[in-house]
mmCIF file of C-alpha atoms and ligand atoms in Angstrom:
data_model
loop_
_atom_site.group_PDB
_atom_site.id
_atom_site.type_symbol
_atom_site.label_atom_id
_atom_site.label_comp_id
_atom_site.label_asym_id
_atom_site.label_seq_id
_atom_site.Cartn_x
_atom_site.Cartn_y
_atom_site.Cartn_z
ATOM 1 C CA MET A 514 90.693 64.359 81.803
ATOM 2 C CA LYS A 515 89.091 66.653 84.366
ATOM 3 C CA THR A 516 87.601 70.105 84.035
ATOM 4 C CA VAL A 517 89.505 72.448 86.335
ATOM 5 C CA LEU A 518 88.652 75.994 87.412
ATOM 6 C CA VAL A 519 91.376 78.177 88.940
ATOM 7 C CA ALA A 520 89.705 81.164 90.601
ATOM 8 C CA TYR A 521 91.718 83.877 92.308
ATOM 9 C CA GLU A 522 91.594 87.258 94.013
ATOM 10 C CA SER A 523 94.652 89.358 93.171
ATOM 11 C CA ARG A 524 95.396 93.036 93.610
ATOM 12 C CA GLY A 525 99.027 93.316 92.590
ATOM 13 C CA GLY A 526 99.307 90.306 90.283
ATOM 14 C CA LYS A 527 101.160 87.776 92.469
ATOM 15 C CA THR A 528 98.141 85.590 93.181
ATOM 16 C CA LYS A 529 97.286 85.748 89.475
ATOM 17 C CA GLN A 530 100.794 84.440 88.733
ATOM 18 C CA THR A 531 100.223 81.566 91.165
ATOM 19 C CA ALA A 532 96.873 80.831 89.525
ATOM 20 C CA GLU A 533 98.507 80.727 86.088
ATOM 21 C CA ALA A 534 101.250 78.398 87.339
ATOM 22 C CA ILE A 535 98.585 76.072 88.784
ATOM 23 C CA ALA A 536 96.719 76.211 85.461
ATOM 24 C CA ASP A 537 99.902 75.345 83.537
ATOM 25 C CA ALA A 538 100.572 72.398 85.840
ATOM 26 C CA CYS A 539 97.023 71.120 85.286
ATOM 27 C CA LYS A 540 97.252 71.578 81.495
ATOM 28 C CA SER A 541 100.536 69.680 81.353
ATOM 29 C CA ARG A 542 98.714 66.792 83.039
ATOM 30 C CA GLY A 543 96.122 66.851 80.242
ATOM 31 C CA HIS A 544 93.257 68.608 81.995
ATOM 32 C CA GLU A 545 90.970 71.289 80.609
ATOM 33 C CA VAL A 546 91.513 74.505 82.581
ATOM 34 C CA THR A 547 89.797 77.863 82.998
ATOM 35 C CA VAL A 548 91.493 80.659 84.956
ATOM 36 C CA ALA A 549 89.329 83.523 86.195
ATOM 37 C CA PRO A 550 89.246 86.239 88.853
ATOM 38 C CA LEU A 551 86.775 85.435 91.635
ATOM 39 C CA SER A 552 84.706 88.451 90.633
ATOM 40 C CA GLY A 553 83.972 86.716 87.316
ATOM 41 C CA VAL A 554 83.086 83.329 88.771
ATOM 42 C CA GLY A 555 79.428 82.487 89.256
ATOM 43 C CA GLN A 556 77.514 79.340 90.016
ATOM 44 C CA PRO A 557 77.397 77.970 86.440
ATOM 45 C CA MET A 558 81.211 78.104 86.169
ATOM 46 C CA LEU A 559 81.536 76.333 89.523
ATOM 47 C CA ASP A 560 78.977 73.710 88.580
ATOM 48 C CA GLY A 561 80.890 72.916 85.375
ATOM 49 C CA ALA A 562 84.173 72.178 87.142
ATOM 50 C CA ASP A 563 85.290 68.844 88.593
ATOM 51 C CA VAL A 564 88.004 70.528 90.655
ATOM 52 C CA VAL A 565 88.103 74.150 91.822
ATOM 53 C CA PHE A 566 91.236 75.942 93.008
ATOM 54 C CA ILE A 567 90.477 79.067 95.028
ATOM 55 C CA GLY A 568 93.237 81.558 95.791
ATOM 56 C CA SER A 569 93.649 84.859 97.601
ATOM 57 C CA TRP A 570 96.357 87.205 98.777
ATOM 58 C CA VAL A 571 96.533 87.837 102.505
ATOM 59 C CA GLU A 572 95.931 91.167 104.148
ATOM 60 C CA GLY A 573 96.461 92.438 107.667
ATOM 61 C CA PHE A 574 99.041 94.209 109.774
ATOM 62 C CA ILE A 575 101.788 91.628 109.240
ATOM 63 C CA LEU A 576 101.637 90.308 112.829
ATOM 64 C CA PHE A 577 97.962 90.560 113.650
ATOM 65 C CA GLY A 578 94.649 90.622 111.863
ATOM 66 C CA VAL A 579 96.177 88.568 109.040
ATOM 67 C CA ARG A 580 93.490 86.926 106.922
ATOM 68 C CA PRO A 581 92.412 86.322 103.328
ATOM 69 C CA ALA A 582 91.656 89.493 101.364
ATOM 70 C CA ARG A 583 88.196 90.890 101.968
ATOM 71 C CA ALA A 584 87.028 90.255 98.405
ATOM 72 C CA ALA A 585 87.854 86.559 98.754
ATOM 73 C CA ARG A 586 86.130 86.292 102.132
ATOM 74 C CA THR A 587 83.069 88.066 100.751
ATOM 75 C CA TRP A 588 82.985 85.793 97.716
ATOM 76 C CA LEU A 589 83.266 82.683 99.888
ATOM 77 C CA GLN A 590 80.617 83.974 102.301
ATOM 78 C CA ASN A 591 78.277 84.889 99.485
ATOM 79 C CA SER A 592 76.603 81.489 99.657
ATOM 80 C CA LYS A 593 78.097 80.075 96.463
ATOM 81 C CA SER A 594 77.292 76.408 96.510
ATOM 82 C CA LEU A 595 80.372 74.204 96.586
ATOM 83 C CA THR A 596 78.418 71.138 97.671
ATOM 84 C CA ASP A 597 80.557 68.016 97.279
ATOM 85 C CA LYS A 598 82.964 69.977 95.072
ATOM 86 C CA THR A 599 86.617 68.995 95.224
ATOM 87 C CA VAL A 600 88.419 72.188 96.246
ATOM 88 C CA ALA A 601 92.086 73.111 96.700
ATOM 89 C CA LEU A 602 93.046 76.386 98.357
ATOM 90 C CA PHE A 603 96.060 78.649 97.953
ATOM 91 C CA CYS A 604 97.196 82.046 99.121
ATOM 92 C CA THR A 605 100.140 84.352 98.541
ATOM 93 C CA TYR A 606 101.692 86.331 101.361
ATOM 94 C CA GLY A 607 104.592 88.669 102.099
ATOM 95 C CA VAL A 608 105.654 87.750 105.613
ATOM 96 C CA ASN A 609 103.430 85.099 107.188
ATOM 97 C CA PRO A 610 100.012 83.864 106.081
ATOM 98 C CA ARG A 611 99.107 82.970 109.690
ATOM 99 C CA SER A 612 95.701 81.231 109.641
ATOM 100 C CA SER A 613 94.521 82.588 106.266
ATOM 101 C CA LEU A 614 94.205 79.143 104.680
ATOM 102 C CA GLU A 615 92.259 77.830 107.673
ATOM 103 C CA VAL A 616 89.851 80.790 107.397
ATOM 104 C CA MET A 617 89.360 80.069 103.690
ATOM 105 C CA ARG A 618 88.907 76.389 104.448
ATOM 106 C CA ALA A 619 86.208 77.021 107.070
ATOM 107 C CA LEU A 620 84.311 79.319 104.687
ATOM 108 C CA ALA A 621 84.582 76.865 101.771
ATOM 109 C CA GLU A 622 83.508 73.931 103.935
ATOM 110 C CA ALA A 623 80.542 75.937 105.196
ATOM 111 C CA ASN A 624 79.460 76.045 101.537
ATOM 112 C CA GLY A 625 79.804 72.289 101.208
ATOM 113 C CA ALA A 626 83.300 72.019 99.717
ATOM 114 C CA LYS A 627 85.516 68.994 100.146
ATOM 115 C CA VAL A 628 88.883 70.679 100.680
ATOM 116 C CA VAL A 629 91.576 68.220 99.635
ATOM 117 C CA ALA A 630 94.739 70.354 99.573
ATOM 118 C CA GLN A 631 96.036 73.792 100.493
ATOM 119 C CA ARG A 632 99.273 75.730 100.155
ATOM 120 C CA ALA A 633 100.670 79.184 100.899
ATOM 121 C CA MET A 634 103.137 80.760 98.455
ATOM 122 C CA ASN A 635 105.578 83.550 99.274
ATOM 123 C CA HIS A 636 105.069 86.525 96.953
ATOM 124 C CA ARG A 637 108.778 86.528 96.039
ATOM 125 C CA SER A 638 108.278 83.252 94.147
ATOM 126 C CA PRO A 639 104.548 82.935 93.550
ATOM 127 C CA ALA A 640 104.837 79.965 91.178
ATOM 128 C CA ASP A 641 106.860 77.853 93.625
ATOM 129 C CA GLY A 642 104.697 75.108 95.037
ATOM 130 C CA ALA A 643 102.104 75.157 92.241
ATOM 131 C CA GLN A 644 103.180 71.723 90.961
ATOM 132 C CA GLU A 645 103.114 70.283 94.476
ATOM 133 C CA LEU A 646 99.646 71.667 95.148
ATOM 134 C CA VAL A 647 98.274 70.159 91.932
ATOM 135 C CA ALA A 648 99.982 66.843 92.706
ATOM 136 C CA ALA A 649 98.273 66.790 96.120
ATOM 137 C CA VAL A 650 94.789 66.811 94.553
ATOM 138 C CA PRO A 651 93.475 63.260 94.062
ATOM 139 C CA GLY A 652 92.631 62.629 90.400
ATOM 140 C CA LEU A 653 94.762 65.413 88.892
HETATM 141 C C1 FMN B 267 97.283 96.169 102.240
HETATM 142 C C2 FMN B 267 98.180 94.961 102.298
HETATM 143 C C3 FMN B 267 98.279 94.258 103.472
HETATM 144 C C4 FMN B 267 99.113 93.125 103.541
HETATM 145 N N1 FMN B 267 99.210 92.463 104.735
HETATM 146 C C5 FMN B 267 99.998 91.360 104.812
HETATM 147 C C6 FMN B 267 100.099 90.665 106.056
HETATM 148 O O1 FMN B 267 99.508 91.025 107.077
HETATM 149 N N2 FMN B 267 100.908 89.560 106.100
HETATM 150 C C7 FMN B 267 101.584 89.110 104.992
HETATM 151 O O2 FMN B 267 102.276 88.101 105.083
HETATM 152 N N3 FMN B 267 101.494 89.763 103.789
HETATM 153 C C8 FMN B 267 100.714 90.861 103.689
HETATM 154 N N4 FMN B 267 100.617 91.537 102.481
HETATM 155 C C9 FMN B 267 101.365 91.029 101.318
HETATM 156 C C10 FMN B 267 100.454 90.367 100.283
HETATM 157 O O3 FMN B 267 99.646 89.349 100.849
HETATM 158 C C11 FMN B 267 101.317 89.737 99.188
HETATM 159 O O4 FMN B 267 102.164 90.703 98.624
HETATM 160 C C12 FMN B 267 100.470 89.086 98.114
HETATM 161 O O5 FMN B 267 101.278 88.226 97.336
HETATM 162 C C13 FMN B 267 99.789 90.100 97.204
HETATM 163 O O6 FMN B 267 99.070 89.410 96.236
HETATM 164 P P1 FMN B 267 98.574 90.095 94.891
HETATM 165 O O7 FMN B 267 99.798 90.611 94.167
HETATM 166 O O8 FMN B 267 97.912 89.015 94.150
HETATM 167 O O9 FMN B 267 97.632 91.214 95.263
HETATM 168 C C14 FMN B 267 99.829 92.682 102.402
HETATM 169 C C15 FMN B 267 99.701 93.410 101.206
HETATM 170 C C16 FMN B 267 98.881 94.517 101.144
HETATM 171 C C17 FMN B 267 98.769 95.268 99.840
#
């Protein structure tokens, strides 16, 4: 059994739905799971988790300037230590996530994360792909 943290930034609730679907998938595999908005996640919560899922919605102008939501970028840039932490990334989008996951990955890796999986979910079916993302994380 692993201790899993699913941390998300959501404005309209879609990314929260994805986070809850990921949490359910982890629980059904017998893991202990905490789900929390990024704003409520500090270093002690990160330190206590074996695996951390980090999710954001994407913002931009549909065809350009598309990137993870500012709050998620700020959180990732805010020098939280993810040293040697197993991390999986997800985002929800309306049209096209473009390079949002790669931006999140670069920020997480700059904080020491070992990013092992990532997935973008369309906001029309935010839970679709949650099982696959969990299955892609070694040890879960
Ligand atoms: C201000 C704003 C800008 C957005 N820009 C984009 C965009 O550039 N590309 C895209 O695919 N989706 C875009 N979206 C759609 C959101 O990423 C999508 O609806 C997401 O699932 C919202 O997540 P939430 O409900 O957790 O806040 C935008 C949404 C908002 C509110």
